[in-house]
PDB file of C-alpha atoms and ligand atoms in Angstrom:
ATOM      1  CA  UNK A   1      -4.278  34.003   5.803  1.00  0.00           C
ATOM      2  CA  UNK A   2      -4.968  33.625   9.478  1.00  0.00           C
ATOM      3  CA  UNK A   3      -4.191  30.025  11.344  1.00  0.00           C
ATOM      4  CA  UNK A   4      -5.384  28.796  13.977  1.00  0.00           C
ATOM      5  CA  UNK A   5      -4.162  25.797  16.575  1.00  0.00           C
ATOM      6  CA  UNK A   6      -6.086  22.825  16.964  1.00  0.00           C
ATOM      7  CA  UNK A   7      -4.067  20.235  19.449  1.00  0.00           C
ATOM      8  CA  UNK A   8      -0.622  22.047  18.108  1.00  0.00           C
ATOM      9  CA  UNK A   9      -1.622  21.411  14.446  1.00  0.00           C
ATOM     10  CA  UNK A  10      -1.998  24.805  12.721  1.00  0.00           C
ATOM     11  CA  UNK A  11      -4.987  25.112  10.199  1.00  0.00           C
ATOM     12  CA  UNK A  12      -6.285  27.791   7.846  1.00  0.00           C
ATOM     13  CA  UNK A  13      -9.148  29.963   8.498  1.00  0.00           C
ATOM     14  CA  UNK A  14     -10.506  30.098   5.429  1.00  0.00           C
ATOM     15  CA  UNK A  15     -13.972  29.299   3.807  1.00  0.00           C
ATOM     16  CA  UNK A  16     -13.944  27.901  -0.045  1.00  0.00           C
ATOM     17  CA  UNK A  17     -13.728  30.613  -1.515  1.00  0.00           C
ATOM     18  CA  UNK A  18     -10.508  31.800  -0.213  1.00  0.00           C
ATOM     19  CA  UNK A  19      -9.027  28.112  -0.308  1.00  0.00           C
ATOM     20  CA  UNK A  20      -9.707  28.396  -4.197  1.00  0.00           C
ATOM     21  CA  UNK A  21      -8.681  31.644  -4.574  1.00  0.00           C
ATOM     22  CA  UNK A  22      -5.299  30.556  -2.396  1.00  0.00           C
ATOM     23  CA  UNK A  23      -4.971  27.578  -4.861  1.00  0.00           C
ATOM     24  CA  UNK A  24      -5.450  29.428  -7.784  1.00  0.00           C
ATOM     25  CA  UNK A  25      -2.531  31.942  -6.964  1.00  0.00           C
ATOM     26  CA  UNK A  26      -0.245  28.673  -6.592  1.00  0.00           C
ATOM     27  CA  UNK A  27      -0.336  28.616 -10.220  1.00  0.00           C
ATOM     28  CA  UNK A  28       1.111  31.517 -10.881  1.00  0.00           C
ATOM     29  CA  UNK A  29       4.019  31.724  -8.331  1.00  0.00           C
ATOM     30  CA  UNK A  30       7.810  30.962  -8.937  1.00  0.00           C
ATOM     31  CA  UNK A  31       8.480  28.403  -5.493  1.00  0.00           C
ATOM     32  CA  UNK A  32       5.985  25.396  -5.629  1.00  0.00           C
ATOM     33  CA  UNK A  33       2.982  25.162  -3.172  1.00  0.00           C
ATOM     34  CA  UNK A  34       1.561  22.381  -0.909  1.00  0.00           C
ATOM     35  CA  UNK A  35      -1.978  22.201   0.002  1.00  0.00           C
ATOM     36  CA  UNK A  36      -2.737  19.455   2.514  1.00  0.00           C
ATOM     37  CA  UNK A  37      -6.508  18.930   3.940  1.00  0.00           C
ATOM     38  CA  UNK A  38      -6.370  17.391   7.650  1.00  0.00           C
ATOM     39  CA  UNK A  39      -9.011  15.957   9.657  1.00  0.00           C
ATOM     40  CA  UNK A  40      -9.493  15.126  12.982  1.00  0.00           C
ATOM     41  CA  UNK A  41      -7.591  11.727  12.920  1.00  0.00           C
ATOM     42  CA  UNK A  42      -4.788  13.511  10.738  1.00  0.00           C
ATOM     43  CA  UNK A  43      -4.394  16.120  13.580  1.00  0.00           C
ATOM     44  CA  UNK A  44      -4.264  13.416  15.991  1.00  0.00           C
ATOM     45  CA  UNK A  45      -1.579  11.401  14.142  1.00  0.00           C
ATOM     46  CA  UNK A  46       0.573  14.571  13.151  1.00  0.00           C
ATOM     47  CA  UNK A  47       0.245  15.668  16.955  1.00  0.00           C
ATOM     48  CA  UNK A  48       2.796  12.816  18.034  1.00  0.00           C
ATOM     49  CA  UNK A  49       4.769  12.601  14.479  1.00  0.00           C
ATOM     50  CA  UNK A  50       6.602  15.360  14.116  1.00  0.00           C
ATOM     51  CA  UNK A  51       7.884  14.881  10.903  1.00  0.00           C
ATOM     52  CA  UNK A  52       4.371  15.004   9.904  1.00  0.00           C
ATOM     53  CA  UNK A  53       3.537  17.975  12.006  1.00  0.00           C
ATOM     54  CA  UNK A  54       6.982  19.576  10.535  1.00  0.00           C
ATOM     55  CA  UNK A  55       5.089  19.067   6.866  1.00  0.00           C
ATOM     56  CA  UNK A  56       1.443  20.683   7.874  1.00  0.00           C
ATOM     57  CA  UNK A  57       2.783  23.626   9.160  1.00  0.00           C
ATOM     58  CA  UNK A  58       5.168  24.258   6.392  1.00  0.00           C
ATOM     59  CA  UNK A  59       2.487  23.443   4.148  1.00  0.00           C
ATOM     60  CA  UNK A  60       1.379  26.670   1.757  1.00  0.00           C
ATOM     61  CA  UNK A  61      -2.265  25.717   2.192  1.00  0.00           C
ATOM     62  CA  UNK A  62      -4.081  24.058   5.308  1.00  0.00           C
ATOM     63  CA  UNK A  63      -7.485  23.253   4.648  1.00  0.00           C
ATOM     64  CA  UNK A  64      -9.978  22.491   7.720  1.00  0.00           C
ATOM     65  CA  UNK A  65     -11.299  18.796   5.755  1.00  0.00           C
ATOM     66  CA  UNK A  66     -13.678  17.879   8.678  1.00  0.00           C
ATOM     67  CA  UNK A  67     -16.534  18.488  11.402  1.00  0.00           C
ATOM     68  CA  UNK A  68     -14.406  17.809  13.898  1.00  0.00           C
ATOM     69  CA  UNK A  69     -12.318  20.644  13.407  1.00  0.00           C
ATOM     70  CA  UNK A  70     -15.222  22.727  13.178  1.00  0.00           C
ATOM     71  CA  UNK A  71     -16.044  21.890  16.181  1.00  0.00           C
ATOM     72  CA  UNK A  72     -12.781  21.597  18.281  1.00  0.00           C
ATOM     73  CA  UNK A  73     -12.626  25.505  16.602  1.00  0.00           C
ATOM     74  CA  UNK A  74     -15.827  26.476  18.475  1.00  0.00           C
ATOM     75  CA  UNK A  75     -14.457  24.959  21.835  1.00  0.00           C
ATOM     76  CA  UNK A  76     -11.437  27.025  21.980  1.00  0.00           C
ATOM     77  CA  UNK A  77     -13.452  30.200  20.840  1.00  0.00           C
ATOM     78  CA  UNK A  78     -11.677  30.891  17.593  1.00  0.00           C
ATOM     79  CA  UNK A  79     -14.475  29.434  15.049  1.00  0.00           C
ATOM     80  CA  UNK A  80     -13.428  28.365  11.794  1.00  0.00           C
ATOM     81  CA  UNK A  81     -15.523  29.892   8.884  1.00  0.00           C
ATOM     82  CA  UNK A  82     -17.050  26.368   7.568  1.00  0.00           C
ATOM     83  CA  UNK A  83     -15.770  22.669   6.714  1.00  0.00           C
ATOM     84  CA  UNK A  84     -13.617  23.034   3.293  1.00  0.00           C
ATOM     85  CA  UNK A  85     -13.214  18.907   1.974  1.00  0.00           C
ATOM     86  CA  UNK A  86     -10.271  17.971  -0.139  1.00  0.00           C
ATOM     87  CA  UNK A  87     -12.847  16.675  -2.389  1.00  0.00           C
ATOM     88  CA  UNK A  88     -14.345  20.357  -3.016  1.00  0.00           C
ATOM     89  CA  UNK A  89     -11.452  21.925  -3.197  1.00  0.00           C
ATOM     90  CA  UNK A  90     -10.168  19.280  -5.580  1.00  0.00           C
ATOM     91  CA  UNK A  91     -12.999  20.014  -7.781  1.00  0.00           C
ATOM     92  CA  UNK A  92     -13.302  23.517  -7.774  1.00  0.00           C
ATOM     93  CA  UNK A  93      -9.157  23.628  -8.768  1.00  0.00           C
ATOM     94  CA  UNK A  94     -10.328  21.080 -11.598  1.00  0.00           C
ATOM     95  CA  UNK A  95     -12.859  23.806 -12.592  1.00  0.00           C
ATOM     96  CA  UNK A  96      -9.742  26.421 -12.085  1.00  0.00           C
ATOM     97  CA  UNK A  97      -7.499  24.026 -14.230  1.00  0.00           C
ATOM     98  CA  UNK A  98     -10.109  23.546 -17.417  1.00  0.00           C
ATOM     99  CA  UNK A  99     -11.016  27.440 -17.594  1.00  0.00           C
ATOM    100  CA  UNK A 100      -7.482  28.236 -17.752  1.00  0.00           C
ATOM    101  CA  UNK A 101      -5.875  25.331 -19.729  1.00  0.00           C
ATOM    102  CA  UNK A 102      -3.839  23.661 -17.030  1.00  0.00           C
ATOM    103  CA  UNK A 103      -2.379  20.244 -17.006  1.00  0.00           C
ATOM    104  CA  UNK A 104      -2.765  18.072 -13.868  1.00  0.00           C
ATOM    105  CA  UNK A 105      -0.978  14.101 -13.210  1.00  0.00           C
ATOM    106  CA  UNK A 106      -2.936  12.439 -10.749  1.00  0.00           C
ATOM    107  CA  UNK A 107      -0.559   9.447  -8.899  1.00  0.00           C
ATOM    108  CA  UNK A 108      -2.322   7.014  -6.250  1.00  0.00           C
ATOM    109  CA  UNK A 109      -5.041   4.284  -6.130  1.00  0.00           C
ATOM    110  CA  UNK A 110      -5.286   0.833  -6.942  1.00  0.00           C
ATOM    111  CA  UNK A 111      -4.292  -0.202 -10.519  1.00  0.00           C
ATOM    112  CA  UNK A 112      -6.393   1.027 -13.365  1.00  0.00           C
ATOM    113  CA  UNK A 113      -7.887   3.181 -10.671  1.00  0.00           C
ATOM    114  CA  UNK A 114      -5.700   6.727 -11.182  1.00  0.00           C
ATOM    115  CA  UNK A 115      -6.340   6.036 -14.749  1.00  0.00           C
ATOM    116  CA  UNK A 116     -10.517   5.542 -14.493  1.00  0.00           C
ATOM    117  CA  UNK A 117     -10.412   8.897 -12.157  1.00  0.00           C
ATOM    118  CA  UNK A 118      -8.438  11.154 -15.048  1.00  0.00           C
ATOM    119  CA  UNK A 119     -10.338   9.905 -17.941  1.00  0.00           C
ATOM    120  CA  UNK A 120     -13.612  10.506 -15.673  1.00  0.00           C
ATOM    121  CA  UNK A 121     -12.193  14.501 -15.353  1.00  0.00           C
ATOM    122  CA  UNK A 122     -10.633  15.095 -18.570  1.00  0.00           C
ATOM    123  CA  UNK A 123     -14.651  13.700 -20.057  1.00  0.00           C
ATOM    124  CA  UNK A 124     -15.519  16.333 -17.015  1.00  0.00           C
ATOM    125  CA  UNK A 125     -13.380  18.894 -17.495  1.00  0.00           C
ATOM    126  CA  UNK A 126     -12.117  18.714 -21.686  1.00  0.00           C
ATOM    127  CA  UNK A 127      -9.977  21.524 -21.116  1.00  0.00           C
ATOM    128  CA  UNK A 128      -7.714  19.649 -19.030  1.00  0.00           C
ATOM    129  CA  UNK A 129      -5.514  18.445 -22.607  1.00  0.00           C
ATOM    130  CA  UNK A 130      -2.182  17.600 -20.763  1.00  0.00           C
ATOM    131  CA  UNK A 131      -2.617  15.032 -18.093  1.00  0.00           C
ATOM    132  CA  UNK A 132      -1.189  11.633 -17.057  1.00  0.00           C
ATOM    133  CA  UNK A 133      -2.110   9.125 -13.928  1.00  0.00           C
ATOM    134  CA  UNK A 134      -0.084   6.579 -12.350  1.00  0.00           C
ATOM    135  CA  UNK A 135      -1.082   3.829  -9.516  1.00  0.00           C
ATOM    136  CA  UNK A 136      -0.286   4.369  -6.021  1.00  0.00           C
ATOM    137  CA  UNK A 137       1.390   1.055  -5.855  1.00  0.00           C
ATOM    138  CA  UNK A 138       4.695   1.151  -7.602  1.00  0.00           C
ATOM    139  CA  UNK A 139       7.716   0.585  -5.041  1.00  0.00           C
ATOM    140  CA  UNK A 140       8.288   4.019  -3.508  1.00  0.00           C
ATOM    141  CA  UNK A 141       9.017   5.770  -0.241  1.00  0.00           C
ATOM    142  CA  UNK A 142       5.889   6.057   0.806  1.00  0.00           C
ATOM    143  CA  UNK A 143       5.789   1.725   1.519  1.00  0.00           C
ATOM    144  CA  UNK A 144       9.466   1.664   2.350  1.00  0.00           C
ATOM    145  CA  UNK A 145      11.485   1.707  -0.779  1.00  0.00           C
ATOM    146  CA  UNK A 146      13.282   5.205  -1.347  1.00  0.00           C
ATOM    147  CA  UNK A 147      14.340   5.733  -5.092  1.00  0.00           C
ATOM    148  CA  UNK A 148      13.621   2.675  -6.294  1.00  0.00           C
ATOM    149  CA  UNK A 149      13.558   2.237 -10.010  1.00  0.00           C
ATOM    150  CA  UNK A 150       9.970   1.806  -9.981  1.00  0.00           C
ATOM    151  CA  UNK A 151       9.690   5.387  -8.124  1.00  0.00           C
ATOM    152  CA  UNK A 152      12.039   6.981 -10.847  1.00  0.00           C
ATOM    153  CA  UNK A 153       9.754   5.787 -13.668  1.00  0.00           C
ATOM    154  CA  UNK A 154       7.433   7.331 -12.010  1.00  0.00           C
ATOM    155  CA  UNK A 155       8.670  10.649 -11.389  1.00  0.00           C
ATOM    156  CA  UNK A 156      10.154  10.490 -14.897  1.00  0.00           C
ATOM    157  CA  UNK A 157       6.414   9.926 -15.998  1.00  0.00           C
ATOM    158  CA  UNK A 158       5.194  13.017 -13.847  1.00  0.00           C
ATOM    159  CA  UNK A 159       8.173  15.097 -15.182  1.00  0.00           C
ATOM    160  CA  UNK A 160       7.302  14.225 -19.142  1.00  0.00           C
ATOM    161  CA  UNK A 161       3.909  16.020 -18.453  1.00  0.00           C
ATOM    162  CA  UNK A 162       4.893  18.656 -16.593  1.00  0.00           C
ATOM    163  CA  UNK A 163       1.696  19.005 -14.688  1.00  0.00           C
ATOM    164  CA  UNK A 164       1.003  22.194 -13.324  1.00  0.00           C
ATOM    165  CA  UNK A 165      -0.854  20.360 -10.270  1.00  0.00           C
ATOM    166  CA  UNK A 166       0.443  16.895  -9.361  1.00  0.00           C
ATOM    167  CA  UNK A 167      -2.682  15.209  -7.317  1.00  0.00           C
ATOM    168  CA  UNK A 168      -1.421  12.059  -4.840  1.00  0.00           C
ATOM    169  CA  UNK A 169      -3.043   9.767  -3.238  1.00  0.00           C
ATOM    170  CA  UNK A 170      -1.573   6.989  -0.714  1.00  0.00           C
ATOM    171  CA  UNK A 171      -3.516   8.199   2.145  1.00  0.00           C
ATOM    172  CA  UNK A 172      -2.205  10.429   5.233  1.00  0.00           C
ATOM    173  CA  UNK A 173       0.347  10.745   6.290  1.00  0.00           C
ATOM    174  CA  UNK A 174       1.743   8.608   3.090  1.00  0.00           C
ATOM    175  CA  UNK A 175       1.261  11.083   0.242  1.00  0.00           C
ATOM    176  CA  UNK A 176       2.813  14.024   2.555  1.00  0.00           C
ATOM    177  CA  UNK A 177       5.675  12.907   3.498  1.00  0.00           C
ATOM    178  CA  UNK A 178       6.328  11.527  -0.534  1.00  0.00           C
ATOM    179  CA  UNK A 179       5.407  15.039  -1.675  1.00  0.00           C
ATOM    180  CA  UNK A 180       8.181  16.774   1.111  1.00  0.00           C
ATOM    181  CA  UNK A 181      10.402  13.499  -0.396  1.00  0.00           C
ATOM    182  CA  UNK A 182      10.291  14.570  -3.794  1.00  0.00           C
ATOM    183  CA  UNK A 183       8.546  18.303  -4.117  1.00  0.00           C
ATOM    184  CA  UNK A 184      12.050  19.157  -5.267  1.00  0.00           C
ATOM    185  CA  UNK A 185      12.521  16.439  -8.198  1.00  0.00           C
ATOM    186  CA  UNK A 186       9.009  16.767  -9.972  1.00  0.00           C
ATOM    187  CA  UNK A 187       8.306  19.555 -12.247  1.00  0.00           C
ATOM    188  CA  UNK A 188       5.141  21.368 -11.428  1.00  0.00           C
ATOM    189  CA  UNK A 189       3.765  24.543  -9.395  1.00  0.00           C
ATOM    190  CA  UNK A 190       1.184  22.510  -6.998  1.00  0.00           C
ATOM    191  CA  UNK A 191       1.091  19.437  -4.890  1.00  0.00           C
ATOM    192  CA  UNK A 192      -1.787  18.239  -3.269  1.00  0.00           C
ATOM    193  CA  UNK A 193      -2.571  15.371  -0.814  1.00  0.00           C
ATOM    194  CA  UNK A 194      -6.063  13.926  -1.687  1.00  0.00           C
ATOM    195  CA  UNK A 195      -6.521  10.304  -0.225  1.00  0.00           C
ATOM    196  CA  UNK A 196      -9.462   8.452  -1.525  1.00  0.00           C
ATOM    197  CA  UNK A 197     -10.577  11.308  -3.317  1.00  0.00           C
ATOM    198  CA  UNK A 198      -9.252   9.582  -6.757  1.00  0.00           C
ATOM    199  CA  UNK A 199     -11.362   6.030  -5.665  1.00  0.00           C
ATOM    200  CA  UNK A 200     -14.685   8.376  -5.788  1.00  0.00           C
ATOM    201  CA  UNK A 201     -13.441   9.993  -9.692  1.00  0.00           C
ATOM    202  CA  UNK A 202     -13.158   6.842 -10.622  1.00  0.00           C
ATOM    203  CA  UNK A 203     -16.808   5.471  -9.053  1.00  0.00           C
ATOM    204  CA  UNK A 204     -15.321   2.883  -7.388  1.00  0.00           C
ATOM    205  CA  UNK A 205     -16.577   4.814  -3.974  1.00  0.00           C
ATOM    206  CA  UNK A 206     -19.669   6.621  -3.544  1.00  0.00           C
ATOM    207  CA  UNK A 207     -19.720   9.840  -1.510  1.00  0.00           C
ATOM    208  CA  UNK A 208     -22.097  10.664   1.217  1.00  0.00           C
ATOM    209  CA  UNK A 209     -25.339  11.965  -0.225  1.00  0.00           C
ATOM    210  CA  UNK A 210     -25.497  15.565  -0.030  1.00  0.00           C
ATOM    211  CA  UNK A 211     -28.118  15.502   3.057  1.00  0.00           C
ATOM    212  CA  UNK A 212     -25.071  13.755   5.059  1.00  0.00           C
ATOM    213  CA  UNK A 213     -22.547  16.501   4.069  1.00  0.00           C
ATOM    214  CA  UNK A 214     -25.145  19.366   4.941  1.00  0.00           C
ATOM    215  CA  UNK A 215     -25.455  17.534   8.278  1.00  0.00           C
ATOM    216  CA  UNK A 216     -21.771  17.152   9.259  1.00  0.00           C
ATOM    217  CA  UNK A 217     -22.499  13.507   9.179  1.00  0.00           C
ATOM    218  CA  UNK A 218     -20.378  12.371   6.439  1.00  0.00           C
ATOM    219  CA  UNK A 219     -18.154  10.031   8.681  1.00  0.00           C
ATOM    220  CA  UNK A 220     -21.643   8.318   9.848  1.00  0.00           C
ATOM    221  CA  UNK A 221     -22.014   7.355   5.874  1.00  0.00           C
ATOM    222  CA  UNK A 222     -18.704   6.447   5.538  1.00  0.00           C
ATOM    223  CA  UNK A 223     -19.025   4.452   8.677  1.00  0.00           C
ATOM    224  CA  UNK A 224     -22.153   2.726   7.169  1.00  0.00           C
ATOM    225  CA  UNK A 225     -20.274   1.662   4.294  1.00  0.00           C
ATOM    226  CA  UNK A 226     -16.919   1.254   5.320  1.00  0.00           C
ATOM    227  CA  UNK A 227     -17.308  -0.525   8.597  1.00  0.00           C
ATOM    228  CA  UNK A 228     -13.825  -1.652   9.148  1.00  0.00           C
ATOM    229  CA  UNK A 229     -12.885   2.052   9.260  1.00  0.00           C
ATOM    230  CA  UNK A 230     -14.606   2.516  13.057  1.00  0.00           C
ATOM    231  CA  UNK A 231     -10.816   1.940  14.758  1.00  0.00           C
ATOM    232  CA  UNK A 232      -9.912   5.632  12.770  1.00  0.00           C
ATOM    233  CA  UNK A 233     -13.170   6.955  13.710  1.00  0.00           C
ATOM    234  CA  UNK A 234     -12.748   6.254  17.558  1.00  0.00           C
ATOM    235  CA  UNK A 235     -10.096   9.050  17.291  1.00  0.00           C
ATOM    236  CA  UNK A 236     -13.074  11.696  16.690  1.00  0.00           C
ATOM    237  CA  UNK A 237     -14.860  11.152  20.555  1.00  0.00           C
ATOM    238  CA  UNK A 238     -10.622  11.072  21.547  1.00  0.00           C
ATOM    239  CA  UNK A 239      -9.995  14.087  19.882  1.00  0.00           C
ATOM    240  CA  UNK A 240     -12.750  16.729  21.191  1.00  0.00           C
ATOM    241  CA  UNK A 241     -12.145  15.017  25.067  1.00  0.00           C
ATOM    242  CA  UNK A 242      -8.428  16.164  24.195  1.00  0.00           C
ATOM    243  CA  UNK A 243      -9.329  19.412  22.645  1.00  0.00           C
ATOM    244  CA  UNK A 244     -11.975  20.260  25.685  1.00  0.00           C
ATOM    245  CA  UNK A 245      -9.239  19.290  28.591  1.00  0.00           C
ATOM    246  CA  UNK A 246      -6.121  21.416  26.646  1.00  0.00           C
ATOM    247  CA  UNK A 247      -8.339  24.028  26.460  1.00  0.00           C
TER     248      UNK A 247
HETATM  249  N1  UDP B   1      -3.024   3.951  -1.625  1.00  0.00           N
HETATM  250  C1  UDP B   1      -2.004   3.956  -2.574  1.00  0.00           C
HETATM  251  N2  UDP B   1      -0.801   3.424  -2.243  1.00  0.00           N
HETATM  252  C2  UDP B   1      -0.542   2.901  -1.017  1.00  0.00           C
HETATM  253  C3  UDP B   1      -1.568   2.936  -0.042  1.00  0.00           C
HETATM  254  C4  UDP B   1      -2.798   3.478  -0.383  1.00  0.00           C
HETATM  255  O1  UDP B   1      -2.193   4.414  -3.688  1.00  0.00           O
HETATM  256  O2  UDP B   1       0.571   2.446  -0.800  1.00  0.00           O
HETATM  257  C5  UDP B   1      -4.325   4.534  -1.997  1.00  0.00           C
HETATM  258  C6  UDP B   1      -5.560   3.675  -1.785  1.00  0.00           C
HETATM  259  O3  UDP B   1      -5.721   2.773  -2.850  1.00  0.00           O
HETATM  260  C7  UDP B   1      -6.650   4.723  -1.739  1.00  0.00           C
HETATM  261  C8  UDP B   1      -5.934   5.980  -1.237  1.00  0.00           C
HETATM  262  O4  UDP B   1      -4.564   5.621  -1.153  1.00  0.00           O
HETATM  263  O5  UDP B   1      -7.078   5.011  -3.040  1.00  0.00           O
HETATM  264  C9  UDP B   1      -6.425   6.542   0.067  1.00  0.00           C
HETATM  265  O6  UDP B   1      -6.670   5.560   0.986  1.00  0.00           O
HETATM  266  P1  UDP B   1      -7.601   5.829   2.245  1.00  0.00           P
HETATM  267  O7  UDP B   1      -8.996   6.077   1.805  1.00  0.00           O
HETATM  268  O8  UDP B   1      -7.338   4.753   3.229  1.00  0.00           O
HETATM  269  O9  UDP B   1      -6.946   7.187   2.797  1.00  0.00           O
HETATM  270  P2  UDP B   1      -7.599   8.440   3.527  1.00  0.00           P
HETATM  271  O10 UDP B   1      -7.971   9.414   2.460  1.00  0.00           O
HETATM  272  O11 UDP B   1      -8.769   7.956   4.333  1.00  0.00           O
HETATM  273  O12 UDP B   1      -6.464   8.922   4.362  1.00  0.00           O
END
C-alpha cells in the first residue's frame, strides 16, 4: 500500500475499501497489526513527538481520518483517494467481525460507557458472541501509572477473552502509545486506536448528520456541539499554512 507524507507523518493511500480489505487480512496473519486513524491535529502533535511519530509510521495501517488531510494531499499534488473515518472503518470491521464469528474487547470511555457501546454492537452485530469492555479510567500508563494493578486486571480481563480485535479508546496520542506499551502482553491479532468513537456506540454523542460528512464539514458540527473543542480545531487553519509553506 502506497504512503504518502503529510508534514513528515506518513499516511495510507487508500479508499475504504482497501482499508477494510487491509483490516480484514490482520485477522488472519501470525505478528499482530496496528491500525491508527490520524487527523490533522494528530499529524500536528505527532510532528513534534517523536515517540508518537515513531508509532504512526510503524503502524500496519494508517488511515487518512480527516478533510484536512484531504486537502493538505491536494496541495502537495499527491491526492489521497477520499476521507476514510475511524468510525467507518470501525464499523465496517464490526460487519467483518459478525460475518466471520470474531470476538472483539473494546477498553476506553467513561464508566458504564465501554459497556453501553458493546452491548449496543453485539444487539448490532449478534455474531459478535465473545466480547468484553472495560472503562478507560482504571490507573494505567496512558494517565501516568505503568503496570499498576489496576492495568493488570485489565489486561488479564482482555487476555480471558482473547479478542481477535482489541478496540481502545483514551484519545490520541493516549491509546497509541498504551497499545505500543502493551501490544506484546495482550492476546489478540488487531489493535486499533478509536477515540470517541465508543461515546457515539454508546449514544452518549451524536455524529454529524450525514449532509455534514458529505460536505467535509464534520468538525463545523462537532464545533457546534462541542464548543470547548475550538483550541484543537485552531490547529486545522495552522496546519494547511504549514503544509502550503513546506511545500
Ligand atoms: N478517555 C479514557 N481515558 C482517559 C482519557 C480519555 O477512556 O484517560 C476517553 C474519553 O472518555 C473519550 C475518549 O477517551 O471517550 C476519547 O476522547 P476524545 O473525544 O477527547 O478523543 P479524540 O477521539 O478526539 O482524540
Amino acid at each position: 500500500m502506497e504512503k504518502i507524507d503529510i508534514l513528515g507523518v506518513p499516511v495510507h493511500k487508500v479508499d475504504m475499501k482497501e482499508a477494510l480489505n487491509a483490516s480484514s487480512n490482520f485477522f488472519n496473519k501470525d505478528e499482530k497489526s496496528i491500525i491508527v486513524t490520524p487527523n490533522s491535529e494528530i499529524v500536528m502533535m505527532a510532528k513534534d513527538d517523536e515517540k508518537f511519530l515513531n508509532i504512526i509510521k510503524e503502524a500496519d495501517l494508517v488511515i487518512p481520518d480527516g478533510i484536512g488531510l484531504v486537502i493538505a494531499s491536494k496541495i502537495v499534488k499527491n491526492p489521497l483517494k477520499e476521507r476514510v473515518t475511524g468510525i467507518d472503518l470501525m464499523e465496517n470491521i464490526l460487519n467483518y467481525c459478525n460475518e466471520n464469528n470474531k470476538s472483539i474487547f473494546i477498553i476506553g470511555g467513561k464508566p458504564g460507557v465501554a459497556d453501553k457501546a458493546a452491548q449496543n454492537i453485539v444487539k448490532k452485530y449478534p455474531n459478535i458472541k465473545n466480547w468484553g469492555s472495560h472503562h478507560g479510567y482504571f490507573k494505567g500508563y496512558h494517565i501516568g501509572y505503568e503496570g499498576h494493578d489496576e492495568e493488570k486486571e485489565v489486561i488479564d480481563k482482555i487476555n480471558e477473552i482473547k479478542p481477535d480485535i482489541l478496540f481502545v479508546a483514551f484519545g490520541a496520542p493516549k491509546q497509541e502509545l498504551w497499545i505500543q506499551k502493551y501490544k506484546n502482553e495482550i492476546d489478540t491479532s488487531v489493535l486499533m486506536g478509536v477515540g470517541g468513537s465508543v461515546d457515539v456506540y454508546a449514544g452518549e454523542v451524536k455524529r454529524a448528520p450525514k449532509i455534514y460528512q458529505k460536505l467535509g464539514l464534520e468538525w463545523l458540527y462537532r464545533l457546534i456541539k462541542e464548543p470547548w473543542r475550538y483550541k484543537r480545531m485552531m490547529l486545522l487553519p495552522k496546519f494547511i499554512v504549514q503544509v502550503i509553506v513546506t511545500k
